[in-house]
mmCIF file of C-alpha atoms and ligand atoms in Angstrom:
data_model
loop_
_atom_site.group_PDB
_atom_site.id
_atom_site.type_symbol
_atom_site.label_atom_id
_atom_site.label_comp_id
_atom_site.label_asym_id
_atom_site.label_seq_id
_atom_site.Cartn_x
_atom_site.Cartn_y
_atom_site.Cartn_z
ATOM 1 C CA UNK A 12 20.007 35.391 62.484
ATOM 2 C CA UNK A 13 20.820 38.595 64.215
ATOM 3 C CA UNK A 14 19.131 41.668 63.617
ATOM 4 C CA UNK A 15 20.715 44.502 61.367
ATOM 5 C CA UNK A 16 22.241 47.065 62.949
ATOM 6 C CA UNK A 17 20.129 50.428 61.397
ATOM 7 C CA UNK A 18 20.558 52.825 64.154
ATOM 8 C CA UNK A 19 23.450 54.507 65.571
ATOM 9 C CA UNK A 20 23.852 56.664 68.535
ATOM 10 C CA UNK A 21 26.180 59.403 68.556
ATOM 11 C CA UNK A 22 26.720 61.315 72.488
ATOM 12 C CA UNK A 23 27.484 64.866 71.756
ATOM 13 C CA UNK A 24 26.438 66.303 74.958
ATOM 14 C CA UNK A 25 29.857 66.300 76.729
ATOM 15 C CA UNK A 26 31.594 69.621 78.198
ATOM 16 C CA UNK A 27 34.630 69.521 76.148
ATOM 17 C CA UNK A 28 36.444 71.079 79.299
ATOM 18 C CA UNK A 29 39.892 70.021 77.622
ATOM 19 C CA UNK A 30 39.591 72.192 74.609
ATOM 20 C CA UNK A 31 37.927 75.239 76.697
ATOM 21 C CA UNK A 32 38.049 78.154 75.533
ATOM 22 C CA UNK A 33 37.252 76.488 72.150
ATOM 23 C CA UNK A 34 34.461 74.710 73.389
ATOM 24 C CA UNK A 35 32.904 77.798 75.636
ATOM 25 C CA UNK A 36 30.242 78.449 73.069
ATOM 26 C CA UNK A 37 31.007 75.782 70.536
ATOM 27 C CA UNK A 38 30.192 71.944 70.824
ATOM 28 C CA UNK A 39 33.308 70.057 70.675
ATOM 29 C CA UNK A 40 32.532 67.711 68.161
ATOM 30 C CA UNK A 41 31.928 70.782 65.648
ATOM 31 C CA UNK A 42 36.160 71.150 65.975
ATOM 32 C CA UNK A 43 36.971 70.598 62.190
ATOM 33 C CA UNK A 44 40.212 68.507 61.154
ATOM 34 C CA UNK A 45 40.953 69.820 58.381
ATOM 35 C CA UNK A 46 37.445 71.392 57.009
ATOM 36 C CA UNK A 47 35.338 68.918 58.227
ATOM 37 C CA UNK A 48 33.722 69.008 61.535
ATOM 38 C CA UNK A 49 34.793 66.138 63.999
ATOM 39 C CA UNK A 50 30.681 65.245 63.846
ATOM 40 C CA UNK A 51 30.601 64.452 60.012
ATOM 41 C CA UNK A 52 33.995 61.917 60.144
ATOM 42 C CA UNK A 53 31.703 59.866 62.546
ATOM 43 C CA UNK A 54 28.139 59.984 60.557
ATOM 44 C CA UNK A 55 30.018 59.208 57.531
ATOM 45 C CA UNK A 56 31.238 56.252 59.044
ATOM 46 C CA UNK A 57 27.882 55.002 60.237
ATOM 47 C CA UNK A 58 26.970 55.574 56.816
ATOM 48 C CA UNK A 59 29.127 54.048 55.255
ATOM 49 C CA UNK A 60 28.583 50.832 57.583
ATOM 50 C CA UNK A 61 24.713 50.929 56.574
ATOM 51 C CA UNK A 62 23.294 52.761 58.966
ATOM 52 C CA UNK A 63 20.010 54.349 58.311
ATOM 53 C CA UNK A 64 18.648 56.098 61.476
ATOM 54 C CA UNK A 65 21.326 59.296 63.137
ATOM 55 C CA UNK A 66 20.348 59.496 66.839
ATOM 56 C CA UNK A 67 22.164 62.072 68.762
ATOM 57 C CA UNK A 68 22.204 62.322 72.045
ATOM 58 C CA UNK A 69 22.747 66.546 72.773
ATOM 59 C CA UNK A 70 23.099 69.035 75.762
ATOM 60 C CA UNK A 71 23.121 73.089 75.998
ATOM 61 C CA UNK A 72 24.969 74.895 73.327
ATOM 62 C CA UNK A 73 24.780 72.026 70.922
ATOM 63 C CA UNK A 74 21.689 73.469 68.889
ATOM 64 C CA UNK A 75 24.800 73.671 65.935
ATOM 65 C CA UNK A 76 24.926 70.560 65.200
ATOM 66 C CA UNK A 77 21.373 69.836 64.335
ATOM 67 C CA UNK A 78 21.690 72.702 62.224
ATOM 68 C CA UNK A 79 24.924 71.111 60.504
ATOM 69 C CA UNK A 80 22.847 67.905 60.099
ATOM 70 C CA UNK A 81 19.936 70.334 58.028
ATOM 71 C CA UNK A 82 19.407 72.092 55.020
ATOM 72 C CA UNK A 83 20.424 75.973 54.656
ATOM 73 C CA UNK A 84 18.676 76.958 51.539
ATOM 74 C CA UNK A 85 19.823 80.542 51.349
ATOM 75 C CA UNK A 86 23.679 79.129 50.960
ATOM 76 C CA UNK A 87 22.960 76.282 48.389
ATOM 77 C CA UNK A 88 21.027 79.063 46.123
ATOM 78 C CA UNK A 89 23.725 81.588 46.702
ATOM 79 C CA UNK A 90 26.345 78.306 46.093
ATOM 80 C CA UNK A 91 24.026 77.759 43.034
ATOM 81 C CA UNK A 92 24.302 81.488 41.794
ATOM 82 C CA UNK A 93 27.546 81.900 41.872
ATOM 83 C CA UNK A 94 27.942 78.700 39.969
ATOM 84 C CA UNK A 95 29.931 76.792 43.103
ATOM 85 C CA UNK A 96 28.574 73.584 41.890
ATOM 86 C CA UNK A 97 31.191 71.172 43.123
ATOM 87 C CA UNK A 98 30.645 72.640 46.944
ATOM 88 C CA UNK A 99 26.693 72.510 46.870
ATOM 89 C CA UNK A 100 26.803 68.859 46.183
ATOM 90 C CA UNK A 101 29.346 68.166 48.972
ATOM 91 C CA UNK A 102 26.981 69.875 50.911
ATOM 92 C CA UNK A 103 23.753 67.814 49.824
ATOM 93 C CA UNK A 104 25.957 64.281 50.077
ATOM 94 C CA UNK A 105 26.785 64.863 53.368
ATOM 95 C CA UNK A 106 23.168 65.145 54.674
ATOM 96 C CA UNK A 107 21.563 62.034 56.423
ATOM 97 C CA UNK A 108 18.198 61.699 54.400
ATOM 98 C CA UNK A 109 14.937 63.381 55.434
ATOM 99 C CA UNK A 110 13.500 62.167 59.182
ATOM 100 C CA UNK A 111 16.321 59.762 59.717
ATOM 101 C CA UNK A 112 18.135 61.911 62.330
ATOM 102 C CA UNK A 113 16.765 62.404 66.282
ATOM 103 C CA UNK A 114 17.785 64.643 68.523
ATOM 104 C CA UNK A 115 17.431 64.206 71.949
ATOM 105 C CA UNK A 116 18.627 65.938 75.631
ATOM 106 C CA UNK A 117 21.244 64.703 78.276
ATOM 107 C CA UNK A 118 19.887 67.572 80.687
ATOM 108 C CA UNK A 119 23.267 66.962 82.566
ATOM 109 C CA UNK A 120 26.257 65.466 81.374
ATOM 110 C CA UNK A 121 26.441 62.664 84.129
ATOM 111 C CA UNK A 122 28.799 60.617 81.437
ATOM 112 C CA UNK A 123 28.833 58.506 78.744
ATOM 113 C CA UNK A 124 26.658 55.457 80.287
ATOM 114 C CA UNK A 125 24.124 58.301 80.807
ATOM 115 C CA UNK A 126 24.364 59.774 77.776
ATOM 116 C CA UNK A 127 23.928 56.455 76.176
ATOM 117 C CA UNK A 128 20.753 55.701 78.205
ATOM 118 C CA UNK A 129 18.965 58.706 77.067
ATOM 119 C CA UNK A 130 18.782 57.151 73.642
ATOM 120 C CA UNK A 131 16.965 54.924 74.901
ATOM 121 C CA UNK A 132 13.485 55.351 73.748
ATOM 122 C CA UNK A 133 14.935 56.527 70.344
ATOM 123 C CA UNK A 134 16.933 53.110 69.864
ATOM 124 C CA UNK A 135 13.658 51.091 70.826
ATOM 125 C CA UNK A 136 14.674 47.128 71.217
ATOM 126 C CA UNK A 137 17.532 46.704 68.811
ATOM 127 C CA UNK A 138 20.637 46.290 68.307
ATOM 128 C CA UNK A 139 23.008 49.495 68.064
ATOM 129 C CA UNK A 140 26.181 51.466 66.516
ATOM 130 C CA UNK A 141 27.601 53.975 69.755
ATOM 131 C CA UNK A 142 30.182 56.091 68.273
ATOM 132 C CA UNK A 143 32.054 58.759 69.763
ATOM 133 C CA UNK A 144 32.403 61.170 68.002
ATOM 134 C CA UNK A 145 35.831 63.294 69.065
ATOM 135 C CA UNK A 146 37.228 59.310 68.337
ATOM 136 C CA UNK A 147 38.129 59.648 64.505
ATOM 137 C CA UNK A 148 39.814 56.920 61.994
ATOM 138 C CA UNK A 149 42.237 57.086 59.174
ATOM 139 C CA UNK A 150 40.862 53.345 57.996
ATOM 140 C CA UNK A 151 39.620 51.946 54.462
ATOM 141 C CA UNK A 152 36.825 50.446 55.090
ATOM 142 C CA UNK A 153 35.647 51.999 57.459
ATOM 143 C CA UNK A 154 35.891 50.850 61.059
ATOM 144 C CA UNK A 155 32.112 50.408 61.958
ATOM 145 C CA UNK A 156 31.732 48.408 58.574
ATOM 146 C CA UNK A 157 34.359 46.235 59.604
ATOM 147 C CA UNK A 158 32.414 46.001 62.868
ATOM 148 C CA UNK A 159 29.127 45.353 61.240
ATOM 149 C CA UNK A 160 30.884 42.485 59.227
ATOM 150 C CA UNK A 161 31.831 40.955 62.397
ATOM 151 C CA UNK A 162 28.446 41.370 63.818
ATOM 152 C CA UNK A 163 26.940 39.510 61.094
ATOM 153 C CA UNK A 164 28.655 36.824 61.640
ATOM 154 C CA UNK A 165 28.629 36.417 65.545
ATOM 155 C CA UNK A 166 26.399 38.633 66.725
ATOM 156 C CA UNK A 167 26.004 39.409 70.438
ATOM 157 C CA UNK A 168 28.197 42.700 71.082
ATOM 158 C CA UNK A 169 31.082 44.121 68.785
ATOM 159 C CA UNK A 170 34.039 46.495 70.641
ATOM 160 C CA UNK A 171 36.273 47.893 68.312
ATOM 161 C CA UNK A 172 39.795 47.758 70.276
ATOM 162 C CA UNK A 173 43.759 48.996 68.712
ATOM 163 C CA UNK A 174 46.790 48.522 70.068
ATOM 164 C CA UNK A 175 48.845 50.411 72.649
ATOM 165 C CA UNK A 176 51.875 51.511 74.163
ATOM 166 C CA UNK A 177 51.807 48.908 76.854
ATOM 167 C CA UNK A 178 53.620 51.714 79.495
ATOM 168 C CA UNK A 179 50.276 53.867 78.304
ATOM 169 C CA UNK A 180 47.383 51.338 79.429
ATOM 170 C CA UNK A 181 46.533 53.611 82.305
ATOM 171 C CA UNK A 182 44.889 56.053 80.116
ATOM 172 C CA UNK A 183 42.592 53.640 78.504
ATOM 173 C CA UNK A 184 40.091 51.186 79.085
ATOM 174 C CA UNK A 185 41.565 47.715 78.241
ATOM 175 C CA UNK A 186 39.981 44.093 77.415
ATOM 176 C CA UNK A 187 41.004 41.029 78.022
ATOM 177 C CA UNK A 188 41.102 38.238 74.666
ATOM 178 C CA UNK A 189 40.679 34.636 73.961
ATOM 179 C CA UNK A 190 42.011 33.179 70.564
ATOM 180 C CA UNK A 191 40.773 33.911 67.681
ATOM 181 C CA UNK A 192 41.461 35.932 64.094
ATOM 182 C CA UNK A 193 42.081 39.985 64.595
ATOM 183 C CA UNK A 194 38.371 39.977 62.870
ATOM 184 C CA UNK A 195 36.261 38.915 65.808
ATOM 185 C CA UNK A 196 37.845 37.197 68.909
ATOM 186 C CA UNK A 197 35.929 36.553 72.319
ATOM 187 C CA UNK A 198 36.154 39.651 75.106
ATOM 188 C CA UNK A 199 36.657 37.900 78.531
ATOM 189 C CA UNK A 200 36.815 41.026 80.539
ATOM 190 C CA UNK A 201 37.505 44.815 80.289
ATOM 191 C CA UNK A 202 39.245 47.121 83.211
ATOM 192 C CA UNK A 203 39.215 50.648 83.210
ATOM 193 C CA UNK A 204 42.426 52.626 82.987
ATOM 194 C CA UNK A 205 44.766 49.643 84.342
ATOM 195 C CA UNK A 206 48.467 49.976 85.427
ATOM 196 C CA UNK A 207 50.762 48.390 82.970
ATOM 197 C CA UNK A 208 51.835 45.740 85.361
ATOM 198 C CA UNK A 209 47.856 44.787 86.252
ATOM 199 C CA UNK A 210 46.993 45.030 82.419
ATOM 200 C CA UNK A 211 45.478 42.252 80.825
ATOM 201 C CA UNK A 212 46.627 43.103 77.194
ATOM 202 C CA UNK A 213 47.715 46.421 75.295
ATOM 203 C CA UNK A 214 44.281 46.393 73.278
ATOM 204 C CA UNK A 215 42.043 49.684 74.155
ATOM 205 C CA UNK A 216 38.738 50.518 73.208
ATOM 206 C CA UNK A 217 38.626 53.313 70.738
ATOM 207 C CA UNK A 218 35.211 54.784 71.063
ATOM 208 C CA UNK A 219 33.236 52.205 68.843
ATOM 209 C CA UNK A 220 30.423 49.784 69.431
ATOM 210 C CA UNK A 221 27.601 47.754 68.314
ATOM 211 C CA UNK A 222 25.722 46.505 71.592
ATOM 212 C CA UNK A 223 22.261 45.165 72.302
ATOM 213 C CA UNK A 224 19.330 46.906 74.089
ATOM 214 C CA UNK A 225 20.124 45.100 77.489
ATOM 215 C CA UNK A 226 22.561 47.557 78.195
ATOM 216 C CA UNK A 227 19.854 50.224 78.782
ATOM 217 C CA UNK A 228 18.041 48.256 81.830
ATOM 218 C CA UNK A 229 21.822 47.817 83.034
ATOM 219 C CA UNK A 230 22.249 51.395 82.831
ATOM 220 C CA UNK A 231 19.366 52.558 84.322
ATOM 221 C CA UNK A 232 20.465 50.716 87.617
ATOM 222 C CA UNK A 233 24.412 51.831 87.439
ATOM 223 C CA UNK A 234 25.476 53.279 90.465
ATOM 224 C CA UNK A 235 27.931 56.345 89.344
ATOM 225 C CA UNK A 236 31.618 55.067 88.699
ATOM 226 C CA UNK A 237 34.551 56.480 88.463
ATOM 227 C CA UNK A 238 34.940 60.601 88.475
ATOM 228 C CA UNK A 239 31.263 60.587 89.905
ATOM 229 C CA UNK A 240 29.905 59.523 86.531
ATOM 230 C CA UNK A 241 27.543 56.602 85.016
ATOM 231 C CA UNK A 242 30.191 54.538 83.374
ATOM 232 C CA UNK A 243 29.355 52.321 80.073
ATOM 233 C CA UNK A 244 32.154 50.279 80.740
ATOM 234 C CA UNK A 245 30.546 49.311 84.190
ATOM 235 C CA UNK A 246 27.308 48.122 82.776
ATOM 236 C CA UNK A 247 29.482 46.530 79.805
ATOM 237 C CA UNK A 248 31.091 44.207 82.313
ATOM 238 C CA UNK A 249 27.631 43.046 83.958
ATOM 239 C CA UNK A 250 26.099 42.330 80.194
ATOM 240 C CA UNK A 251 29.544 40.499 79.728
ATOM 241 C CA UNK A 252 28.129 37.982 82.327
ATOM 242 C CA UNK A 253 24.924 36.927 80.000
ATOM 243 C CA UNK A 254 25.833 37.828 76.276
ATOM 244 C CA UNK A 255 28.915 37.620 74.341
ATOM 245 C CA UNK A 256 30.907 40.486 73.591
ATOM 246 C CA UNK A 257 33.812 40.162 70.524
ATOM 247 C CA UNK A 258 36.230 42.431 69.978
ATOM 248 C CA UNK A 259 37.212 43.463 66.348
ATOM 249 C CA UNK A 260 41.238 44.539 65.875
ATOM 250 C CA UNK A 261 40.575 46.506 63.103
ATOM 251 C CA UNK A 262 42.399 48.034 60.593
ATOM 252 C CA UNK A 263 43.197 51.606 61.088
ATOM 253 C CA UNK A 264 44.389 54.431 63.062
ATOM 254 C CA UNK A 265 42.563 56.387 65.704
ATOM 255 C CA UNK A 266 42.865 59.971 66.573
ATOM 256 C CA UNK A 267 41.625 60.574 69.756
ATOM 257 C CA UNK A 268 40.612 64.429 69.040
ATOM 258 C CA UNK A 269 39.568 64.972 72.365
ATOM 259 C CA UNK A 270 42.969 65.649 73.098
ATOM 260 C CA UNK A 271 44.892 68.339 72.232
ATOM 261 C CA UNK A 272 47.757 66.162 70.755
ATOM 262 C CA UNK A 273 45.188 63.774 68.960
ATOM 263 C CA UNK A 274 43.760 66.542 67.459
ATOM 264 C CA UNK A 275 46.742 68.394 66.249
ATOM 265 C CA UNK A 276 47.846 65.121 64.823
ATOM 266 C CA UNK A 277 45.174 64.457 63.463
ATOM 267 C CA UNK A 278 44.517 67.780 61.443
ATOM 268 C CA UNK A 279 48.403 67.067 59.737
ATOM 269 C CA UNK A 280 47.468 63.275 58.752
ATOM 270 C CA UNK A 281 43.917 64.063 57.160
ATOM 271 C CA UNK A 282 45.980 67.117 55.247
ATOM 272 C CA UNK A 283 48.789 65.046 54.312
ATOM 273 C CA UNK A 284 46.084 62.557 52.347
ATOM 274 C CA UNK A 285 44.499 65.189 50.666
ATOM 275 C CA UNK A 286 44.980 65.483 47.002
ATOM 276 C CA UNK A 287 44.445 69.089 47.090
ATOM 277 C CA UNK A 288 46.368 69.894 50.120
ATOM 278 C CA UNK A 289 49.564 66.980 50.615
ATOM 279 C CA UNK A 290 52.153 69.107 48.068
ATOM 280 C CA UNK A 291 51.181 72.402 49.032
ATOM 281 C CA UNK A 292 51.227 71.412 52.999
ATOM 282 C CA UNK A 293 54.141 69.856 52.465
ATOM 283 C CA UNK A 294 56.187 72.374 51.248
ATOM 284 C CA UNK A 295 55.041 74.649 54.294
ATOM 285 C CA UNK A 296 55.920 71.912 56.696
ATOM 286 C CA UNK A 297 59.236 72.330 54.844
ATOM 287 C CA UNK A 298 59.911 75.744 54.996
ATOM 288 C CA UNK A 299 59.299 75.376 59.136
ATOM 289 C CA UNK A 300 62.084 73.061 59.099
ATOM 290 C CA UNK A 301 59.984 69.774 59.473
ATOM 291 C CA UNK A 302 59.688 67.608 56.347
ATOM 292 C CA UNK A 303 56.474 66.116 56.741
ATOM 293 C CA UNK A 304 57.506 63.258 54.312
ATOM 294 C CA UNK A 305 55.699 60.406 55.569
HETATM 295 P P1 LIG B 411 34.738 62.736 76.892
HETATM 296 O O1 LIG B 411 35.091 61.670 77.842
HETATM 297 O O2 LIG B 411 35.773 63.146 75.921
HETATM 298 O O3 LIG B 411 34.209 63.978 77.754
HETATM 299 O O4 LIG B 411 33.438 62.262 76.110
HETATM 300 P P2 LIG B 411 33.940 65.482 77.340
HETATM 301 O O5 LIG B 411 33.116 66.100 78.415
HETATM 302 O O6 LIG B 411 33.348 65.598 75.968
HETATM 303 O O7 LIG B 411 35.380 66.177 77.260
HETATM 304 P P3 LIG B 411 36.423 66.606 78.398
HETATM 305 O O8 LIG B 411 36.985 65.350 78.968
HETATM 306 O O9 LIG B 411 35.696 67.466 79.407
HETATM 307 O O10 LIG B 411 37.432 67.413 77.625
HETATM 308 C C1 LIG B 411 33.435 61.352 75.032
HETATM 309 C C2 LIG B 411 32.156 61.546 74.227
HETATM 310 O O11 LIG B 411 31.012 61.327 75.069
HETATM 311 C C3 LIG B 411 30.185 62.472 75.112
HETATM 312 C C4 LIG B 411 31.074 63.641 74.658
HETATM 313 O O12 LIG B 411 30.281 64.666 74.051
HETATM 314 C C5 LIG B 411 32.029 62.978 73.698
HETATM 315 O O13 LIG B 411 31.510 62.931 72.366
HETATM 316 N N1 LIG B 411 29.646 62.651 76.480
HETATM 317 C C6 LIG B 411 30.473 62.602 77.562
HETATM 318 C C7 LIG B 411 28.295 62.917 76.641
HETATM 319 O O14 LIG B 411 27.525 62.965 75.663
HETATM 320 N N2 LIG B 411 27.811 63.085 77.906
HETATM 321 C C8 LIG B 411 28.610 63.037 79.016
HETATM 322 O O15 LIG B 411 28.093 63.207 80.140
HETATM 323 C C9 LIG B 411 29.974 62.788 78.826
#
């Protein structure tokens, strides 16, 4: 049987140069859609798919979000004072429990495959979640629980992919399929930001993984990739040659909030399917001349 998936790795440690001057001072993934940070959408998730140990991977200026991930007694009393009951236990569900979060450094942010690989005396030899975090999902359950289901089942590696544009493959990294049900089918190959005529599908990965701890001894010998970085999907492709790798068609949306346009989009949906924000949004998005009716 495989082995559970407890721990999840979140890489926080990126510049953010596409949001600057938001992100001069402040990590990306503390951006809030809505009034949530970008950070708590993806623990929640992990959370929600039974995962027990936060490990984030951080760089300079990102001291923040351990703090978000902590206690701050002097607001819960004053929250408690003044009675703002409601509030203080948001606050408390939202917290990982006690010692199951790690922080640790990227020193530089050499990419994702390198940010990855500094987890990797944190992750130990197990099995992992890898979420990124700016990637966020409108999707009931959740899409790392319908990951997890998969993994139960077949094991190996999990890549959570959604469907494209096909004249928009170039700006994503694309697999490859064999048959199978949208719930797990066999990966035969991925390729990084293909032309549409040289793409092998329109299915993209959208920032979510379960993988096993070869990929560390992979990464640690990755030559730097495209844009002068350590690539994941590079050491991906060489695990692809001696474990199996499914991908999971999930169901659900993904806003890539690293973008501008993701993000904007992003902070309308989540407001739209709030209870205590769709009518009075609405009528706003009205009076600007756009209906907002979905
Ligand atoms: P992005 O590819 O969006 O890069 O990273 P970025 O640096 O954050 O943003 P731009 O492109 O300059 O605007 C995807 C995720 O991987 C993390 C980021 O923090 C983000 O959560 N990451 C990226 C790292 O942790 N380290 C890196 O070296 C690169």
């Amino acid at each position: 049987m495989s082995k559970r998936v407890r721990t999840a790795v979140f890489p926080v440690a990126g510049l953010g140069t596409r949001f600057l001057p938001a992100t001069k001072a402040m990590p990306k993934e503390m951006l809030t859609v809505v009034d949530r940070p970008l950070i708590q959408y993806a623990v929640d998730e992990a959370r929600e798919a039974g995962i027990e140990h936060f490990v984030f991977v951080t760089g300079r200026n990102k001291a923040v979000i351990e703090d978000h991930f902590d206690r701050q007694f002097e607001l819960e009393e004053t929250l408690e004072m003044r009675g703002k009951t409601g509030a203080l236990k948001e606050l408390q569900r939202d917290l990982p429990s006690a010692g199951h979060t790690s922080f640790t450094r990227q020193q530089e942010p050499l990419g994702l495959g390198h940010a990855v690989w500094c987890a990797r005396e944190l992750v130990g030899d197990k099995p992992f979640a890898l979420l990124l975090p700016d990637m966020i999902f409108r999707a009931n359950p959740g899409v790392m629980k319908q990951m997890v289901e998969a993994y139960e089942e077949r094991g190996g590696n999990i890549v959570g992919v959604e469907e494209c544009d096909p004249a928009d493959t170039a700006s994503y990294g694309i697999v490859s399929r064999d048959e199978g049900p949208d719930s797990g089918f066999p990966i035969t190959g991925m390729v990084e930001k293909p032309k549409p005529e040289d793409a092998p599908s329109n299915l993209f990965i959208s920032g979510r993984y379960i993988l096993q701890p070869e990929i560390f001894s992979l990464l640690s010998e990755q030559e730097k990739g495209a844009g002068g970085e350590i690539q994941l999907t590079d050491a991906m492709q060489t695990l692809m040659r001696r474990q199996s790798f499914t991908g999971v068609k999930y169901d659900g949306k993904v806003f890539d909030c690293g973008s501008k346009l993701g993000f904007l989009t992003a902070n309308v949906a989540f407001a739209l399917d709030r209870e205590d924000l769709a009518d009075g949004f609405r009528e706003e998005l009205r009076e600007l001349g756009l209906t907002g009716e979905k």
